Short mmCIF file of C-alpha atoms and ligand atoms in Angstrom, two decimals:
data_model
loop_
_atom_site.label_atom_id
_atom_site.label_comp_id
_atom_site.label_asym_id
_atom_site.label_seq_id
_atom_site.Cartn_x
_atom_site.Cartn_y
_atom_site.Cartn_z
CA MET A 1 11.37 2.49 -26.30
CA PRO A 2 8.85 1.97 -23.01
CA GLN A 3 9.58 4.21 -20.51
CA THR A 4 11.21 2.91 -17.36
CA VAL A 5 9.74 3.41 -14.03
CA LEU A 6 11.63 2.52 -10.39
CA LEU A 7 9.64 0.68 -8.00
CA THR A 8 11.18 1.20 -4.71
CA GLY A 9 9.95 -1.34 -2.51
CA GLY A 10 8.53 -3.32 -5.83
CA ALA A 11 9.05 -6.79 -4.34
CA GLY A 12 6.31 -6.25 -1.63
CA TYR A 13 3.02 -6.40 -1.51
CA ILE A 14 1.60 -3.36 -3.27
CA GLY A 15 4.88 -2.92 -5.23
CA SER A 16 4.38 -6.65 -6.90
CA HIS A 17 0.72 -6.11 -7.81
CA THR A 18 1.83 -2.73 -9.26
CA TYR A 19 4.41 -3.87 -10.97
CA VAL A 20 2.32 -6.23 -12.92
CA ALA A 21 -0.42 -3.53 -14.10
CA LEU A 22 3.01 -1.19 -15.35
CA ALA A 23 4.32 -3.95 -17.48
CA GLU A 24 0.88 -4.72 -19.12
CA ALA A 25 0.40 -1.04 -19.69
CA GLY A 26 3.39 -0.77 -21.75
CA TYR A 27 5.84 0.37 -18.97
CA ARG A 28 9.31 -0.80 -18.28
CA PRO A 29 9.65 -1.54 -14.50
CA VAL A 30 12.55 -1.92 -12.53
CA ILE A 31 12.85 -3.04 -8.62
CA LEU A 32 14.86 -1.85 -6.06
CA ASP A 33 13.94 -3.45 -2.77
CA SER A 34 16.15 -4.65 0.37
CA PHE A 35 13.68 -7.50 0.89
CA VAL A 36 13.37 -6.66 4.77
CA ASN A 37 9.80 -8.13 4.07
CA ALA A 38 9.36 -9.69 0.95
CA ARG A 39 9.78 -12.93 -0.17
CA ASP A 40 12.75 -14.15 -2.49
CA ASP A 41 10.98 -15.66 -5.26
CA VAL A 42 9.01 -12.40 -6.17
CA PRO A 43 11.39 -11.78 -9.08
CA GLU A 44 10.44 -15.15 -10.41
CA ARG A 45 7.23 -14.70 -9.93
CA LEU A 46 6.78 -11.27 -11.32
CA ALA A 47 8.62 -13.23 -14.85
CA ARG A 48 6.33 -16.20 -14.93
CA LEU A 49 3.23 -13.40 -14.96
CA THR A 50 4.32 -11.10 -17.27
CA GLY A 51 6.95 -13.38 -19.71
CA ALA A 52 9.63 -10.69 -19.48
CA PRO A 53 13.09 -10.76 -17.15
CA VAL A 54 12.60 -8.99 -14.16
CA SER A 55 15.65 -6.12 -13.63
CA CYS A 56 15.73 -6.22 -9.48
CA HIS A 57 18.84 -4.37 -7.69
CA ARG A 58 18.65 -5.69 -4.23
CA ALA A 59 19.91 -2.76 -1.97
CA ASP A 60 18.53 -0.33 0.84
CA ILE A 61 16.38 3.14 -0.09
CA ARG A 62 18.79 4.70 2.36
CA ASP A 63 22.17 3.88 0.76
CA ALA A 64 23.01 6.57 -1.89
CA THR A 65 25.69 5.22 -3.36
CA ALA A 66 23.72 1.81 -4.39
CA LEU A 67 20.82 4.26 -5.69
CA HIS A 68 23.44 6.18 -7.60
CA ARG A 69 24.58 2.79 -9.29
CA VAL A 70 20.58 2.17 -10.24
CA PHE A 71 20.07 5.25 -11.95
CA ALA A 72 23.74 5.32 -13.95
CA ALA A 73 22.52 1.21 -15.37
CA GLU A 74 18.96 2.30 -15.90
CA ARG A 75 17.58 4.98 -18.02
CA ILE A 76 15.17 5.87 -15.09
CA ASP A 77 11.90 8.05 -16.31
CA ALA A 78 9.95 8.40 -13.16
CA VAL A 79 9.89 6.39 -9.80
CA ILE A 80 7.20 5.00 -7.29
CA HIS A 81 8.09 4.92 -3.92
CA PHE A 82 6.92 1.96 -2.28
CA ALA A 83 9.86 1.51 0.00
CA ALA A 84 9.04 2.01 3.85
CA LEU A 85 8.40 0.21 7.31
CA LYS A 86 4.57 0.00 7.51
CA SER A 87 3.51 -2.00 10.91
CA VAL A 88 1.49 0.82 13.57
CA GLY A 89 2.29 -1.23 16.10
CA GLU A 90 6.21 -1.81 15.54
CA SER A 91 6.29 2.07 14.78
CA VAL A 92 5.44 2.94 18.44
CA ALA A 93 7.91 0.38 19.67
CA ARG A 94 10.95 1.43 16.82
CA PRO A 95 10.04 5.19 16.36
CA LEU A 96 13.79 5.62 15.31
CA ASP A 97 14.07 2.91 12.49
CA TYR A 98 10.51 4.40 11.36
CA THR A 99 12.04 7.86 10.95
CA GLU A 100 15.21 6.80 9.30
CA THR A 101 13.59 4.19 6.68
CA ASN A 102 10.74 6.43 5.78
CA ILE A 103 11.51 10.07 5.89
CA GLY A 104 15.34 9.33 5.75
CA GLY A 105 14.72 6.97 2.65
CA LEU A 106 12.90 9.48 1.05
CA MET A 107 15.55 12.11 1.41
CA THR A 108 18.02 10.03 -0.01
CA LEU A 109 16.25 9.01 -2.69
CA LEU A 110 14.77 13.01 -3.72
CA ARG A 111 18.56 13.98 -3.11
CA VAL A 112 19.90 11.43 -5.71
CA MET A 113 16.93 11.84 -8.08
CA GLY A 114 17.63 15.51 -8.12
CA GLU A 115 21.32 14.74 -8.95
CA ALA A 116 19.96 12.73 -11.80
CA GLY A 117 18.02 15.18 -13.41
CA LEU A 118 14.38 13.11 -11.90
CA HIS A 119 12.09 14.83 -10.73
CA ARG A 120 8.69 13.06 -11.15
CA LEU A 121 7.60 10.74 -8.18
CA VAL A 122 4.48 8.72 -7.08
CA PHE A 123 4.26 8.48 -3.28
CA SER A 124 2.58 5.65 -1.16
CA SER A 125 0.89 7.82 1.25
CA SER A 126 -2.10 6.32 3.52
CA ALA A 127 -5.71 7.17 4.83
CA THR A 128 -3.52 7.33 8.27
CA VAL A 129 -2.75 10.80 7.62
CA TYR A 130 -6.43 11.75 8.26
CA GLY A 131 -5.92 10.31 12.20
CA ALA A 132 -9.36 10.52 13.56
CA PRO A 133 -11.90 11.49 10.90
CA GLN A 134 -14.63 14.42 11.50
CA THR A 135 -16.15 13.82 8.62
CA LEU A 136 -17.38 10.82 6.65
CA PRO A 137 -16.60 9.96 3.41
CA ILE A 138 -13.17 11.55 3.98
CA PRO A 139 -11.89 13.96 1.22
CA GLU A 140 -8.92 15.13 0.68
CA THR A 141 -9.42 18.97 2.09
CA ALA A 142 -9.87 16.96 5.73
CA PRO A 143 -7.63 18.19 8.44
CA VAL A 144 -4.96 15.99 8.96
CA GLY A 145 -2.80 14.66 11.99
CA HIS A 146 -0.97 11.56 13.19
CA THR A 147 -1.63 9.69 16.31
CA ASN A 148 1.33 6.91 15.94
CA PRO A 149 4.93 7.33 14.75
CA TYR A 150 3.86 5.51 11.38
CA GLY A 151 1.82 8.10 10.46
CA PHE A 152 3.71 10.95 11.75
CA THR A 153 6.08 9.54 9.05
CA LYS A 154 3.55 9.49 6.57
CA LEU A 155 2.47 13.13 7.28
CA THR A 156 5.74 14.36 7.08
CA CYS A 157 6.63 12.99 3.73
CA GLU A 158 3.76 14.35 2.06
CA GLN A 159 5.01 17.84 3.41
CA ILE A 160 8.12 17.30 2.38
CA LEU A 161 7.40 16.72 -1.23
CA GLN A 162 4.69 19.79 -1.03
CA GLN A 163 7.68 21.78 0.16
CA LEU A 164 10.05 20.79 -2.54
CA ALA A 165 7.15 21.01 -5.41
CA ALA A 166 6.38 24.66 -4.09
CA SER A 167 10.55 25.07 -4.23
CA ASP A 168 11.13 24.15 -7.56
CA PRO A 169 8.59 23.79 -10.60
CA ARG A 170 10.49 20.96 -12.26
CA TRP A 171 9.66 18.63 -9.45
CA CYS A 172 6.16 16.81 -10.13
CA PHE A 173 4.57 14.60 -7.56
CA GLY A 174 1.79 12.16 -7.39
CA ILE A 175 0.43 11.82 -3.64
CA LEU A 176 -1.66 8.58 -3.34
CA ARG A 177 -3.35 8.10 0.02
CA TYR A 178 -4.46 4.16 0.16
CA PHE A 179 -7.49 3.20 2.43
CA ASN A 180 -7.28 -0.42 3.44
CA PRO A 181 -5.37 -2.49 0.50
CA ALA A 182 -6.99 -6.17 1.03
CA GLY A 183 -6.73 -9.12 -1.80
CA ALA A 184 -4.60 -10.78 -3.65
CA HIS A 185 -3.69 -11.21 -7.40
CA HIS A 186 -6.08 -13.27 -9.61
CA SER A 187 -3.23 -15.48 -10.54
CA ALA A 188 -2.47 -16.38 -7.02
CA LEU A 189 1.18 -15.94 -7.32
CA LEU A 190 1.38 -12.84 -5.76
CA GLY A 191 -0.32 -11.77 -2.27
CA GLU A 192 0.13 -10.62 1.53
CA ASP A 193 1.49 -13.33 3.94
CA PRO A 194 3.66 -11.54 6.61
CA ARG A 195 6.06 -13.29 8.11
CA ASP A 196 4.91 -13.07 11.68
CA THR A 197 1.22 -12.96 13.08
CA PRO A 198 -0.90 -10.62 11.17
CA ASN A 199 -1.97 -7.30 12.63
CA ASN A 200 -4.44 -6.33 9.47
CA LEU A 201 -7.97 -7.72 9.11
CA MET A 202 -7.75 -9.75 5.74
CA PRO A 203 -3.92 -11.59 6.21
CA TYR A 204 -5.46 -12.38 10.08
CA LEU A 205 -8.33 -14.01 8.54
CA ALA A 206 -6.26 -16.00 5.64
CA ARG A 207 -4.56 -17.76 8.72
CA VAL A 208 -8.02 -18.42 10.58
CA ALA A 209 -9.32 -19.93 7.10
CA THR A 210 -6.25 -21.91 6.88
CA GLY A 211 -6.74 -23.06 10.30
CA GLU A 212 -2.93 -21.62 11.64
CA LEU A 213 -4.93 -19.27 13.97
CA PRO A 214 -8.09 -20.39 16.40
CA ALA A 215 -10.18 -17.68 15.91
CA LEU A 216 -10.62 -13.96 14.88
CA GLN A 217 -10.38 -11.55 17.29
CA VAL A 218 -13.23 -9.19 16.97
CA PHE A 219 -11.57 -5.67 18.13
CA GLY A 220 -14.86 -4.07 20.02
CA ASP A 221 -18.57 -4.41 18.75
CA ASP A 222 -20.00 -1.36 20.91
CA TYR A 223 -19.05 1.33 18.13
CA ASP A 224 -21.60 3.88 16.81
CA THR A 225 -21.85 1.75 13.44
CA PRO A 226 -24.51 -0.16 12.30
CA ASP A 227 -23.81 -3.86 13.82
CA GLY A 228 -21.00 -2.05 16.32
CA THR A 229 -17.73 -3.33 14.68
CA GLY A 230 -15.00 -1.23 13.04
CA LEU A 231 -16.07 0.33 9.41
CA ARG A 232 -12.72 0.56 6.72
CA ASP A 233 -12.90 1.03 3.05
CA TYR A 234 -11.01 -2.07 1.77
CA ILE A 235 -9.95 -1.61 -1.60
CA HIS A 236 -8.52 -4.71 -3.71
CA VAL A 237 -5.19 -4.66 -4.40
CA GLU A 238 -5.40 -4.90 -8.37
CA ASP A 239 -7.47 -1.84 -8.43
CA LEU A 240 -5.24 -0.02 -6.25
CA ALA A 241 -2.19 -1.48 -8.62
CA ARG A 242 -4.44 0.41 -11.82
CA GLY A 243 -4.47 3.81 -9.90
CA HIS A 244 -0.48 3.83 -10.06
CA VAL A 245 -0.68 3.27 -13.50
CA LEU A 246 -2.99 6.29 -13.63
CA SER A 247 -1.00 8.85 -11.52
CA LEU A 248 2.23 7.80 -13.62
CA GLY A 249 0.35 8.80 -16.65
CA ALA A 250 -0.71 12.07 -15.29
CA LEU A 251 2.86 13.02 -14.18
CA LEU A 252 4.58 11.88 -17.38
CA GLU A 253 2.19 12.95 -19.73
CA GLN A 254 0.90 16.19 -18.32
CA GLY A 255 2.94 17.20 -15.81
CA ALA A 256 0.21 17.03 -13.21
CA GLY A 257 1.23 17.05 -9.80
CA HIS A 258 -1.94 15.88 -7.98
CA LEU A 259 -3.13 14.07 -4.29
CA VAL A 260 -5.67 11.70 -4.09
CA ASN A 261 -7.44 9.22 -2.29
CA LEU A 262 -7.38 5.72 -3.47
CA GLY A 263 -10.54 3.98 -1.74
CA THR A 264 -14.12 2.61 -3.20
CA GLY A 265 -15.99 4.78 -0.94
CA GLN A 266 -17.86 2.47 0.73
CA GLY A 267 -17.27 1.25 4.58
CA TYR A 268 -18.00 -2.18 5.34
CA SER A 269 -17.90 -3.43 9.26
CA VAL A 270 -15.81 -6.47 10.41
CA LEU A 271 -18.85 -8.66 10.74
CA GLU A 272 -19.42 -8.31 7.19
CA VAL A 273 -15.69 -8.88 6.02
CA LEU A 274 -15.94 -12.39 8.62
CA ARG A 275 -18.97 -13.29 6.62
CA ALA A 276 -17.81 -12.39 2.93
CA TYR A 277 -14.33 -14.60 3.97
CA SER A 278 -16.75 -17.39 5.31
CA ARG A 279 -18.06 -17.42 1.87
CA ALA A 280 -14.99 -17.40 0.22
CA CYS A 281 -13.47 -20.24 2.00
CA GLY A 282 -16.75 -22.12 2.07
CA ARG A 283 -16.98 -22.29 6.01
CA ASP A 284 -18.15 -20.35 9.16
CA LEU A 285 -14.96 -19.30 10.29
CA PRO A 286 -14.65 -18.65 14.35
CA HIS A 287 -14.75 -15.32 15.69
CA VAL A 288 -14.94 -13.87 19.72
CA ILE A 289 -15.47 -10.55 20.47
CA ALA A 290 -12.44 -8.77 22.31
CA PRO A 291 -11.85 -5.61 24.12
CA ARG A 292 -11.31 -2.51 21.59
CA ARG A 293 -7.70 -2.01 19.96
CA PRO A 294 -6.11 0.94 20.97
CA GLY A 295 -6.15 4.09 18.94
CA ASP A 296 -8.73 2.18 16.05
CA VAL A 297 -11.53 4.26 15.00
CA ALA A 298 -14.95 3.74 14.50
CA ALA A 299 -15.07 4.57 10.68
CA CYS A 300 -12.81 5.51 8.22
CA TYR A 301 -13.93 5.34 4.18
CA ALA A 302 -12.88 7.86 1.53
CA ASP A 303 -14.33 10.47 -0.59
CA PRO A 304 -13.18 8.84 -3.84
CA SER A 305 -14.66 11.60 -6.17
CA ARG A 306 -10.95 13.73 -6.80
CA ALA A 307 -9.63 10.39 -8.00
CA ALA A 308 -11.97 9.34 -10.29
CA ASP A 309 -12.53 13.26 -11.77
CA PHE A 310 -8.72 13.96 -11.89
CA LEU A 311 -7.34 10.50 -13.15
CA GLY A 312 -10.57 8.71 -13.79
CA PHE A 313 -9.71 6.32 -11.29
CA ARG A 314 -12.72 4.06 -9.96
CA ALA A 315 -12.04 0.81 -8.03
CA CYS A 316 -14.16 -2.00 -9.32
CA ARG A 317 -14.03 -5.13 -7.78
CA THR A 318 -16.13 -6.67 -4.67
CA LEU A 319 -15.43 -7.27 -1.22
CA ASP A 320 -16.22 -10.81 -2.49
CA GLU A 321 -13.45 -10.83 -4.71
CA MET A 322 -11.28 -9.55 -2.22
CA CYS A 323 -11.70 -12.32 -0.05
CA ALA A 324 -12.19 -15.27 -3.01
CA SER A 325 -8.32 -13.60 -3.97
CA SER A 326 -7.25 -13.75 -0.68
CA TRP A 327 -8.11 -17.16 -0.01
CA ALA A 328 -7.02 -18.48 -3.44
CA TRP A 329 -3.71 -16.84 -2.82
CA ILE A 330 -2.96 -18.10 0.62
CA SER A 331 -4.52 -21.85 -0.04
CA ALA A 332 -1.87 -21.86 -3.31
CA ALA A 333 0.81 -20.20 -1.24
CA ARG A 334 0.30 -23.74 1.54
CA THR A 335 0.21 -26.11 -1.16
P1 NAD B 1 5.00 -4.41 1.89
O1 NAD B 1 5.88 -4.19 3.21
O2 NAD B 1 5.04 -5.64 1.71
O3 NAD B 1 6.31 -3.61 1.28
C1 NAD B 1 7.19 -2.48 1.08
C2 NAD B 1 8.08 -3.33 0.45
O4 NAD B 1 10.04 -2.02 1.00
C3 NAD B 1 8.79 -4.46 1.07
O5 NAD B 1 9.18 -5.35 -0.03
C4 NAD B 1 10.43 -4.16 1.58
O6 NAD B 1 11.17 -5.25 1.61
C5 NAD B 1 10.61 -2.95 0.84
N1 NAD B 1 11.40 -2.24 1.94
C6 NAD B 1 11.37 -2.11 3.13
N2 NAD B 1 12.23 -1.12 3.97
C7 NAD B 1 13.21 -1.10 2.67
C8 NAD B 1 14.41 -0.36 2.67
N3 NAD B 1 15.12 0.48 3.73
N4 NAD B 1 15.19 -0.50 1.29
C9 NAD B 1 14.79 -0.35 0.50
N5 NAD B 1 13.37 -1.25 0.64
C10 NAD B 1 12.87 -1.27 1.80
O7 NAD B 1 4.23 -3.12 2.36
P2 NAD B 1 3.34 -2.29 0.98
O8 NAD B 1 1.70 -2.99 2.12
O9 NAD B 1 3.19 -3.13 0.20
O10 NAD B 1 3.15 -1.40 1.62
C11 NAD B 1 3.79 -0.36 0.24
C12 NAD B 1 3.72 1.13 0.64
O11 NAD B 1 2.11 1.60 0.71
C13 NAD B 1 4.22 1.41 1.99
O12 NAD B 1 5.10 2.95 1.97
C14 NAD B 1 3.15 1.71 2.97
O13 NAD B 1 3.60 2.13 4.10
C15 NAD B 1 2.26 2.24 2.02
N6 NAD B 1 0.90 1.68 2.55
C16 NAD B 1 0.45 0.52 2.46
C17 NAD B 1 -0.99 0.38 3.03
C18 NAD B 1 -1.44 -1.21 3.51
O14 NAD B 1 -2.06 -1.25 4.22
N7 NAD B 1 -0.69 -2.32 2.78
C19 NAD B 1 -1.83 1.40 3.42
C20 NAD B 1 -1.41 2.61 3.48
C21 NAD B 1 -0.13 2.51 2.50
C1 WQD B 2 -9.40 -3.17 9.70
C2 WQD B 2 -10.74 -3.24 11.39
C3 WQD B 2 -9.91 -3.37 13.57
C4 WQD B 2 -7.52 -6.92 12.82
C5 WQD B 2 -4.33 0.14 9.26
C6 WQD B 2 -3.46 1.13 9.36
C7 WQD B 2 -3.61 2.12 8.43
C8 WQD B 2 -3.24 1.58 7.21
C9 WQD B 2 -4.01 0.33 6.42
C10 WQD B 2 -0.86 1.67 6.15
C11 WQD B 2 -10.34 -2.10 12.26
C12 WQD B 2 -10.70 -4.69 13.09
C13 WQD B 2 -8.37 -6.05 12.81
C14 WQD B 2 -8.26 -8.28 13.92
C15 WQD B 2 -9.90 -6.83 14.00
N1 WQD B 2 -1.96 1.03 6.58
N2 WQD B 2 -9.49 -5.89 13.21
N3 WQD B 2 -9.35 -8.14 14.40
O1 WQD B 2 -6.47 -0.27 11.20
O2 WQD B 2 -7.83 0.37 9.94
O3 WQD B 2 -5.61 0.25 9.42
O4 WQD B 2 -3.93 -0.69 8.12
O5 WQD B 2 -0.73 2.56 5.75
O6 WQD B 2 -2.37 2.85 8.56
O7 WQD B 2 -3.65 1.47 10.70
O8 WQD B 2 -6.63 -1.99 9.16
O9 WQD B 2 -6.90 -4.48 8.65
O10 WQD B 2 -5.66 -3.64 10.91
O11 WQD B 2 -8.14 -3.18 10.87
O12 WQD B 2 -10.96 -6.62 14.03
O13 WQD B 2 -7.80 -9.26 14.36
O14 WQD B 2 -10.58 -4.53 11.19
O15 WQD B 2 -9.91 -3.04 14.60
O16 WQD B 2 -11.40 -2.13 12.69
P1 WQD B 2 -6.53 -0.23 9.85
P2 WQD B 2 -6.88 -3.51 9.99
#
């Protein structure tokens, strides 16, 4: 009998890729998603990819009654909690919505899980909890902080989980601090295609490549980095998905809670990503140098050694593979 894993936000970008990785690893994933930031056809695409029907509950994570219904209908063994609002800029404009969904949603989920006798959860955290990093590469022991309401919600959620684990040994959490997820599924059936103009580099470049946006604005070329543009740790979303399978295994098989970075350990500059995307789509993508974006840091990349030691996790896909898969996905989505 396969173990059943509830993926809140499972129809979203990272959740949908993790769905496929879990199914391939022999789990039975079940989705709960409000579809506030997901395409309606994702369940159908997941069924095509996995060759099995998809169990998908359209519900809000803040709705305790709906959560109880899902726990009663499915025999859940563990939860991976992706559902959240994730735009830094929007969080500054709408801090209450972010608090309510990200912190309130987690609180409701934990209450219902406790009442259902379920105590294993993997949580989507973010390198944003490191604020402006003082050491590079960044180990999990680095000081944490927040510079915007989104970061506040992720850090607060981590702290809630740590307090709960300390209060009752039955709770066991995998806290995963993602660096910069990028790329798309190799099938070109899943990927990231935001409804509005993208804020993140890779989906923005995808729209420049399709001709929907005229040029990349490079936010600052006067940072203290080799070419003056920002350095980030881009991790292929299929590698990230595998990280969740390993995290879940550690929780279910060893009852071993953990807090780990998921990154490659390698920083790439904005201009390096621009060149890699240009190679992927076969033409030099236009760019202009623009002022620095408020709140950006010069460089942010992971020390990935704890994830390697604890979970046996190593990200293996290259920047070129991230760009090529993103381009294949967006090209397919536009035809
Ligand atoms: P996404 O927006 O594609 O996925 C989130 C999913 O949650 C969406 O399908 C959305 O419809 C759903 N959702 C949102 N609010 C909900 C609610 N109230 N009830 C039920 N479902 C709801 O985002 P993603 O990039 O896949 O991110 C997944 C998680 O990873 C989030 O928690 C995000 O904060 C975290 N994260 C993302 C990144 C990144 O750059 N993509 C980096 C670090 C951490
Ligand atoms: C990457 C680099 C930009 C767009 C954000 C969140 C973080 C996490 C991941 C959720 C930077 C530059 C970007 C553009 C550019 N999300 N850039 N022109 O800011 O590292 O991280 O997403 O947890 O919390 O803050 O990612 O992709 O926005 O930027 O020059 O149009 O690309 O300045 O150097 P970031 P990003």
